Amino acid sequence: MTYLADLFIDGAWRPGGGGERFDVVDPSDLTVITSFAAATEADCMAAVDAAAAAQEGWAATAPRERGELLRAAYEVLTAEVEQFAEIIVRENGKSWADAIGEAGYAKEFFRWFAEEAVRIPGEYRLSPAGDKRIIVDRQPIGVALLITPWNFPAAMATRKLAPALAAGCTTILKPARETPLTAAYVVEVLRRVGVPNGVVNLVTPVPTGPLVAKMINRPEVRKLSFTGSTEVGRDLLHACADSVVSASMELGGNAPLIVLPGADMDVTIEGALTAKMRNGGAACTAANRVYVHSSRHDEFVERMTAELAALSVGPGLDRSRQVGALVSTSERDKVAAIVDTAVAEGATLVHGGTSSEKGAFYDVTLLTGVRHGSSINAVEIFGPVVAVVPYDDVDEVVRMANDTIYGLMAYVFGEEAEAVAVARRLEAGMVAVNRGVVSDPAAPFGGVKQSGLGREGSSDGILEFLEEKYIALSA
């Protein structure tokens, strides 16, 4: 397969101005797939200039026209879904099933926001005093800088590009250095369907932090949408403060998964396996802390261990494998260190706990005897590791679940009425009840506390890229 591996600025693919490139590595065998252009400061500023020059014209484009372009991109991605998935597998390492799932999810954002583009709301009403007519218009916020992570390189790109373009904003996409090829493919699809020059730009700045800050501080940039770690999010918020740039943030997670005494264990095991092992555990929504009522603990551990033992770990292009590689050896080593520390702190290794030197693989792993508040409970594992904590009381487990700075996702398994009651007490932006996945383009995605600001998807997603303008008319 031939990969697009250059910058995209003002409608043209081009190498970086400094001539430098960086390697993109296949995590399954650590071979170099290709080299990608490194963007200089001049390249980044050129992308801002191109987006700024295109902003007025794109904002004036009819909503229906913007929507039809997004719909056309959806149709292309549908027709090319296997090619799309293969690119994801090669640079990210995930399993084929996960990659196909992500490709399908990613393209749905183009379809959803193609429909939302023509439904941007406004208001017209008489003031309470009767002296004026109140008109509330919503207009594009302006040039948007979109920063995406490596764990979902397709879905995070489309989840930002689609609402921004639907709203009438021009964009600069900055993908993770580990996974730029997927982003480049999505951008090329938008070029192919006819998105005008300058409306979508792609840069991979080196060094990343300083050049991103310089783009944020350009007065033309009025929106930052970022998905990544809470630590980096804090730094970006500081940069946004200097220019009062509107920021949407989807940050880290430490999702609890609670198994109540009345849980249906068939439903629970199926859902917990999905919640933990989807994307090899490398998801901000992954079940990170598994709290199981003492009366169900042994049954849960026995059945989950059997399910994990049946999973095959290996290269994602081998479609018989259920779990692929982590994105890099450094990520693999981070997961290994987390497990080793947990064992040193008294946890029992029931299954797995090994890594491979032939690729960025880490075995599916299950730990018991984990204490709430231990090291493994305090960090985002981002790997295929189940850490089980027993509990005795519902009030106790709610307290433990909420005992974190994060609040993105939570899972509850149990008799429905009790599970919903517990869900309402959890400090999380999203809660799955008796299921392992909640993500849907039609639903608002986002967290509370230090897991983020704003929402993506749903009708809320497009509002993040719009500003209200109030116009008063005499009655």
mmCIF file of C-alpha atoms in Angstrom, residues 3-8 13 24 36 77 84 87-88 91 102 110 146-150 152-158 161 172-191 200-204:
data_model
loop_
_atom_site.group_PDB
_atom_site.id
_atom_site.type_symbol
_atom_site.label_atom_id
_atom_site.label_comp_id
_atom_site.label_asym_id
_atom_site.label_seq_id
_atom_site.Cartn_x
_atom_site.Cartn_y
_atom_site.Cartn_z
ATOM 1 C CA TYR A 3 0.750 6.018 2.005
ATOM 2 C CA LEU A 4 0.282 9.777 1.931
ATOM 3 C CA ALA A 5 3.036 11.039 4.213
ATOM 4 C CA ASP A 6 3.331 14.782 3.649
ATOM 5 C CA LEU A 7 1.765 17.923 5.048
ATOM 6 C CA PHE A 8 -1.486 19.201 3.569
ATOM 7 C CA TRP A 13 0.334 17.896 -0.306
ATOM 8 C CA VAL A 24 6.132 5.726 11.323
ATOM 9 C CA PHE A 36 6.328 11.399 7.496
ATOM 10 C CA LEU A 77 -15.088 5.831 3.585
ATOM 11 C CA PHE A 84 -9.211 2.540 5.918
ATOM 12 C CA ILE A 87 -3.984 1.841 7.565
ATOM 13 C CA ILE A 88 -5.207 1.991 11.170
ATOM 14 C CA GLU A 91 0.426 2.259 12.279
ATOM 15 C CA GLU A 102 -13.172 2.155 14.497
ATOM 16 C CA PHE A 110 -19.437 12.485 8.724
ATOM 17 C CA LEU A 146 -7.818 20.021 16.155
ATOM 18 C CA ILE A 147 -5.371 17.812 18.067
ATOM 19 C CA THR A 148 -5.946 14.055 18.084
ATOM 20 C CA PRO A 149 -4.357 11.064 19.910
ATOM 21 C CA TRP A 150 -2.899 7.810 18.638
ATOM 22 C CA PHE A 152 -8.281 6.125 17.875
ATOM 23 C CA PRO A 153 -6.540 7.907 14.973
ATOM 24 C CA ALA A 154 -9.565 7.775 12.674
ATOM 25 C CA ALA A 155 -12.503 8.339 15.007
ATOM 26 C CA MET A 156 -10.902 11.195 16.925
ATOM 27 C CA ALA A 157 -10.098 12.962 13.642
ATOM 28 C CA THR A 158 -13.601 12.657 12.188
ATOM 29 C CA LEU A 161 -13.416 17.535 11.665
ATOM 30 C CA ILE A 172 -5.897 22.600 11.084
ATOM 31 C CA LEU A 173 -5.568 18.941 12.047
ATOM 32 C CA LYS A 174 -2.573 17.915 14.181
ATOM 33 C CA PRO A 175 -2.502 14.101 14.572
ATOM 34 C CA ALA A 176 -0.280 12.148 16.952
ATOM 35 C CA ARG A 177 3.187 11.458 15.610
ATOM 36 C CA GLU A 178 2.640 7.704 16.073
ATOM 37 C CA THR A 179 -0.395 7.654 13.753
ATOM 38 C CA PRO A 180 -0.333 10.385 11.086
ATOM 39 C CA LEU A 181 -1.138 8.114 8.124
ATOM 40 C CA THR A 182 -4.773 7.587 9.107
ATOM 41 C CA ALA A 183 -5.280 11.341 9.476
ATOM 42 C CA ALA A 184 -3.660 11.941 6.091
ATOM 43 C CA TYR A 185 -6.010 9.411 4.492
ATOM 44 C CA VAL A 186 -9.088 11.133 5.998
ATOM 45 C CA VAL A 187 -7.845 14.523 4.801
ATOM 46 C CA GLU A 188 -7.255 13.144 1.307
ATOM 47 C CA VAL A 189 -10.824 11.812 1.218
ATOM 48 C CA LEU A 190 -12.096 15.308 2.048
ATOM 49 C CA ARG A 191 -9.927 16.723 -0.744
ATOM 50 C CA VAL A 200 -8.762 21.464 5.898
ATOM 51 C CA ASN A 201 -5.020 21.506 6.635
ATOM 52 C CA LEU A 202 -2.763 18.895 8.231
ATOM 53 C CA VAL A 203 0.515 19.521 10.043
ATOM 54 C CA THR A 204 2.810 17.395 12.213
#
